[in-house]
mmCIF file of C-alpha atoms in Angstrom:
data_model
loop_
_atom_site.group_PDB
_atom_site.id
_atom_site.type_symbol
_atom_site.label_atom_id
_atom_site.label_comp_id
_atom_site.label_asym_id
_atom_site.label_seq_id
_atom_site.Cartn_x
_atom_site.Cartn_y
_atom_site.Cartn_z
ATOM 1 C CA UNK F 16 -0.193 -0.082 -0.198
ATOM 2 C CA UNK F 17 2.920 2.626 0.861
ATOM 3 C CA UNK F 18 4.262 2.040 -2.650
ATOM 4 C CA UNK F 19 1.537 2.392 -4.305
ATOM 5 C CA UNK F 20 1.031 6.093 -2.040
ATOM 6 C CA UNK F 21 5.404 6.564 -3.113
ATOM 7 C CA UNK F 22 4.296 6.109 -6.936
ATOM 8 C CA UNK F 23 1.380 7.587 -7.075
ATOM 9 C CA UNK F 24 3.390 10.532 -5.355
ATOM 10 C CA UNK F 25 6.312 10.504 -7.751
ATOM 11 C CA UNK F 26 3.961 10.376 -10.944
ATOM 12 C CA UNK F 27 1.818 13.202 -9.902
ATOM 13 C CA UNK F 28 5.164 15.342 -8.951
ATOM 14 C CA UNK F 29 6.200 14.227 -12.619
ATOM 15 C CA UNK F 30 3.606 15.923 -14.383
ATOM 16 C CA UNK F 31 3.647 18.835 -11.968
ATOM 17 C CA UNK F 32 7.347 19.764 -13.380
ATOM 18 C CA UNK F 33 6.348 18.604 -17.000
ATOM 19 C CA UNK F 34 3.338 21.266 -16.369
ATOM 20 C CA UNK F 35 5.523 23.797 -15.077
ATOM 21 C CA UNK F 36 8.375 23.417 -17.351
ATOM 22 C CA UNK F 37 5.615 23.808 -19.984
ATOM 23 C CA UNK F 38 4.251 27.234 -18.814
ATOM 24 C CA UNK F 39 7.951 29.185 -17.943
ATOM 25 C CA UNK F 40 9.436 31.437 -20.212
ATOM 26 C CA UNK F 41 13.031 31.644 -17.770
ATOM 27 C CA UNK F 42 15.114 29.521 -19.007
ATOM 28 C CA UNK F 43 17.176 28.679 -16.271
ATOM 29 C CA UNK F 44 13.639 28.015 -14.381
ATOM 30 C CA UNK F 45 13.158 25.416 -17.522
ATOM 31 C CA UNK F 46 16.427 23.451 -16.874
ATOM 32 C CA UNK F 47 16.381 22.984 -12.816
ATOM 33 C CA UNK F 48 13.426 21.986 -13.594
ATOM 34 C CA UNK F 49 13.717 19.873 -15.983
ATOM 35 C CA UNK F 50 17.101 18.307 -13.460
ATOM 36 C CA UNK F 51 14.134 17.892 -11.051
ATOM 37 C CA UNK F 52 12.388 15.929 -13.395
ATOM 38 C CA UNK F 53 15.555 13.910 -14.042
ATOM 39 C CA UNK F 54 15.899 12.909 -10.341
ATOM 40 C CA UNK F 55 11.968 12.397 -10.093
ATOM 41 C CA UNK F 56 11.909 9.583 -12.604
ATOM 42 C CA UNK F 57 15.514 8.707 -10.870
ATOM 43 C CA UNK F 58 13.563 7.901 -7.674
ATOM 44 C CA UNK F 59 10.643 6.501 -9.960
ATOM 45 C CA UNK F 60 13.413 3.671 -11.289
ATOM 46 C CA UNK F 61 14.707 3.004 -7.751
ATOM 47 C CA UNK F 62 10.934 2.478 -6.629
ATOM 48 C CA UNK F 63 10.379 0.340 -9.350
ATOM 49 C CA UNK F 64 13.863 -1.787 -8.908
ATOM 50 C CA UNK F 65 15.261 -0.874 -11.415
ATOM 51 C CA UNK F 66 18.185 0.543 -10.010
ATOM 52 C CA UNK F 67 20.768 1.016 -12.836
ATOM 53 C CA UNK F 68 18.682 2.307 -15.544
ATOM 54 C CA UNK F 69 18.298 5.053 -11.730
ATOM 55 C CA UNK F 70 21.556 5.214 -11.467
ATOM 56 C CA UNK F 71 21.736 6.794 -15.669
ATOM 57 C CA UNK F 72 19.215 8.405 -15.264
ATOM 58 C CA UNK F 73 20.217 10.561 -12.033
ATOM 59 C CA UNK F 74 23.227 10.833 -13.876
ATOM 60 C CA UNK F 75 22.892 11.067 -17.102
ATOM 61 C CA UNK F 76 19.687 13.296 -16.958
ATOM 62 C CA UNK F 77 20.125 15.196 -13.977
ATOM 63 C CA UNK F 78 23.940 15.387 -14.261
ATOM 64 C CA UNK F 79 25.459 16.220 -16.947
ATOM 65 C CA UNK F 80 22.658 17.083 -19.522
ATOM 66 C CA UNK F 81 22.264 19.905 -16.691
ATOM 67 C CA UNK F 82 25.681 21.112 -16.903
ATOM 68 C CA UNK F 83 25.356 21.232 -20.515
ATOM 69 C CA UNK F 84 22.438 23.099 -20.596
ATOM 70 C CA UNK F 85 23.547 25.282 -18.067
ATOM 71 C CA UNK F 86 26.736 25.898 -19.776
ATOM 72 C CA UNK F 87 24.094 26.525 -23.509
ATOM 73 C CA UNK F 88 22.475 29.077 -21.443
ATOM 74 C CA UNK F 89 25.406 30.715 -20.697
ATOM 75 C CA UNK F 90 26.307 31.689 -24.358
ATOM 76 C CA UNK F 91 23.008 32.615 -25.170
ATOM 77 C CA UNK F 92 19.716 34.507 -23.984
ATOM 78 C CA UNK F 93 18.027 33.775 -20.466
ATOM 79 C CA UNK F 94 15.002 34.240 -21.176
ATOM 80 C CA UNK F 95 12.988 32.303 -24.093
ATOM 81 C CA UNK F 96 11.790 34.295 -27.776
ATOM 82 C CA UNK F 97 7.822 34.147 -28.276
ATOM 83 C CA UNK F 98 6.781 31.725 -30.606
ATOM 84 C CA UNK F 99 5.968 33.657 -33.915
ATOM 85 C CA UNK F 100 3.449 30.126 -34.840
ATOM 86 C CA UNK F 101 0.935 28.702 -34.450
ATOM 87 C CA UNK F 102 1.722 25.894 -31.700
ATOM 88 C CA UNK F 103 -1.612 23.725 -32.877
ATOM 89 C CA UNK F 104 0.438 21.308 -35.096
ATOM 90 C CA UNK F 105 3.083 20.161 -32.519
ATOM 91 C CA UNK F 106 0.039 19.516 -29.420
ATOM 92 C CA UNK F 107 -1.720 17.718 -32.306
ATOM 93 C CA UNK F 108 1.396 15.826 -33.201
ATOM 94 C CA UNK F 109 2.342 15.294 -29.213
ATOM 95 C CA UNK F 110 -1.390 13.745 -28.649
ATOM 96 C CA UNK F 111 -1.595 11.533 -32.012
ATOM 97 C CA UNK F 112 1.945 10.239 -30.533
ATOM 98 C CA UNK F 113 0.737 9.760 -27.016
ATOM 99 C CA UNK F 114 -2.801 8.512 -27.942
ATOM 100 C CA UNK F 115 -0.640 5.468 -30.094
ATOM 101 C CA UNK F 116 1.790 4.925 -27.114
ATOM 102 C CA UNK F 117 -1.185 4.378 -24.621
ATOM 103 C CA UNK F 118 -2.790 2.200 -27.338
ATOM 104 C CA UNK F 119 0.325 0.468 -27.568
ATOM 105 C CA UNK F 120 0.319 -0.900 -24.069
ATOM 106 C CA UNK F 121 -3.393 -2.341 -24.134
ATOM 107 C CA UNK F 122 -2.035 -5.718 -24.875
ATOM 108 C CA UNK F 123 0.952 -5.639 -22.468
ATOM 109 C CA UNK F 124 0.556 -7.916 -19.231
ATOM 110 C CA UNK F 125 -0.227 -6.575 -15.852
ATOM 111 C CA UNK F 126 2.673 -4.824 -13.866
ATOM 112 C CA UNK F 127 4.517 -7.775 -11.450
ATOM 113 C CA UNK F 128 2.309 -10.327 -13.374
ATOM 114 C CA UNK F 129 3.862 -13.897 -12.178
ATOM 115 C CA UNK F 130 3.052 -14.652 -16.018
ATOM 116 C CA UNK F 131 5.057 -12.349 -17.985
ATOM 117 C CA UNK F 132 7.319 -13.902 -20.145
ATOM 118 C CA UNK F 133 10.348 -12.478 -18.248
ATOM 119 C CA UNK F 134 9.009 -14.400 -15.389
ATOM 120 C CA UNK F 135 8.496 -17.064 -17.104
ATOM 121 C CA UNK F 136 12.178 -17.972 -19.373
ATOM 122 C CA UNK F 137 15.098 -16.192 -18.082
ATOM 123 C CA UNK F 138 14.615 -14.964 -14.331
ATOM 124 C CA UNK F 139 14.260 -18.540 -12.844
ATOM 125 C CA UNK F 140 16.998 -19.497 -15.209
ATOM 126 C CA UNK F 141 19.084 -16.935 -13.970
ATOM 127 C CA UNK F 142 18.112 -16.979 -10.222
ATOM 128 C CA UNK F 143 19.120 -20.252 -10.096
ATOM 129 C CA UNK F 144 22.509 -20.396 -12.413
ATOM 130 C CA UNK F 145 23.776 -17.143 -11.227
ATOM 131 C CA UNK F 146 25.906 -18.583 -7.528
ATOM 132 C CA UNK F 147 27.182 -21.635 -9.813
ATOM 133 C CA UNK F 148 28.371 -19.733 -12.611
ATOM 134 C CA UNK F 149 28.998 -16.366 -11.191
ATOM 135 C CA UNK F 150 29.836 -17.158 -7.777
ATOM 136 C CA UNK F 151 28.424 -13.459 -7.130
ATOM 137 C CA UNK F 152 26.056 -13.853 -3.747
ATOM 138 C CA UNK F 153 24.519 -10.873 -5.009
ATOM 139 C CA UNK F 154 22.204 -12.115 -8.054
ATOM 140 C CA UNK F 155 21.666 -8.282 -9.368
ATOM 141 C CA UNK F 156 25.323 -7.873 -9.339
ATOM 142 C CA UNK F 157 26.042 -10.824 -11.401
ATOM 143 C CA UNK F 158 22.995 -10.138 -13.715
ATOM 144 C CA UNK F 159 24.419 -7.019 -14.599
ATOM 145 C CA UNK F 160 28.196 -7.727 -14.293
ATOM 146 C CA UNK F 161 28.047 -10.878 -16.079
ATOM 147 C CA UNK F 162 24.933 -11.949 -18.059
ATOM 148 C CA UNK F 163 24.790 -8.200 -18.728
ATOM 149 C CA UNK F 164 27.815 -7.243 -19.010
ATOM 150 C CA UNK F 165 27.376 -5.645 -22.459
ATOM 151 C CA UNK F 166 24.633 -3.721 -21.520
ATOM 152 C CA UNK F 167 26.043 -2.016 -18.093
ATOM 153 C CA UNK F 168 29.625 -1.503 -20.539
ATOM 154 C CA UNK F 169 26.862 0.107 -22.936
ATOM 155 C CA UNK F 170 25.966 2.140 -19.847
ATOM 156 C CA UNK F 171 29.108 2.853 -18.773
ATOM 157 C CA UNK F 172 30.335 3.877 -21.836
ATOM 158 C CA UNK F 173 27.335 6.496 -21.981
ATOM 159 C CA UNK F 174 28.146 8.050 -18.577
ATOM 160 C CA UNK F 175 31.462 8.401 -19.336
ATOM 161 C CA UNK F 176 31.244 9.636 -22.733
ATOM 162 C CA UNK F 177 28.728 12.259 -21.334
ATOM 163 C CA UNK F 178 31.169 12.906 -18.380
ATOM 164 C CA UNK F 179 34.526 14.314 -20.809
ATOM 165 C CA UNK F 180 32.358 15.837 -23.134
ATOM 166 C CA UNK F 181 31.367 18.269 -19.895
ATOM 167 C CA UNK F 182 34.534 18.721 -18.857
ATOM 168 C CA UNK F 183 35.651 19.941 -22.438
ATOM 169 C CA UNK F 184 32.199 22.284 -23.276
ATOM 170 C CA UNK F 185 33.115 23.453 -19.090
ATOM 171 C CA UNK F 186 37.524 23.583 -20.434
ATOM 172 C CA UNK F 187 36.449 25.626 -23.250
ATOM 173 C CA UNK F 188 34.171 27.761 -21.108
ATOM 174 C CA UNK F 189 36.876 28.583 -18.834
ATOM 175 C CA UNK F 190 39.821 29.523 -21.439
ATOM 176 C CA UNK F 191 36.881 32.535 -23.145
ATOM 177 C CA UNK F 192 36.059 33.970 -20.324
ATOM 178 C CA UNK F 193 39.910 33.703 -19.373
ATOM 179 C CA UNK F 194 40.453 35.439 -22.650
ATOM 180 C CA UNK F 195 37.547 38.631 -22.995
ATOM 181 C CA UNK F 196 38.834 39.121 -19.388
ATOM 182 C CA UNK F 197 42.448 39.727 -20.745
ATOM 183 C CA UNK F 198 40.360 41.989 -23.553
ATOM 184 C CA UNK F 199 39.041 44.083 -20.946
#
């Protein structure tokens, strides 16, 4: 019961954050709320027992993306320009896309159902073979490090590449500011 309440609160906060992002004109506030949205998403992934996805979302979505967007704002104006066109067509595209995605989920099994393919085929095999194949007492660690090693390596590579990109961007901004300070 408490887990359902926590999930409901997190989903509600996600929706409210998304609505606030759409309504705000100040780009700094949009970037900060985008970071909050990513952290809320990471918390939701934790409650859904997807800790590896939560880690990647927190690192890339909340951390690195926020730094990149803040760096971009440093190079642009802080307020969004008012659009010159009508927003009806993008709204229709988003509505149709959302309706299609919802339609695509209608025949999915219920969340956490015992008869889903993932529960019937590989889960029992992983839990049974992890202690003998890998000799790691924690099944989740064994699955992420061995059976899904390439996937985990890919996620680590994404986080590493994004981090290097941020460091390069920040070093370029520091050089630019130093050059501007020398010119004055």
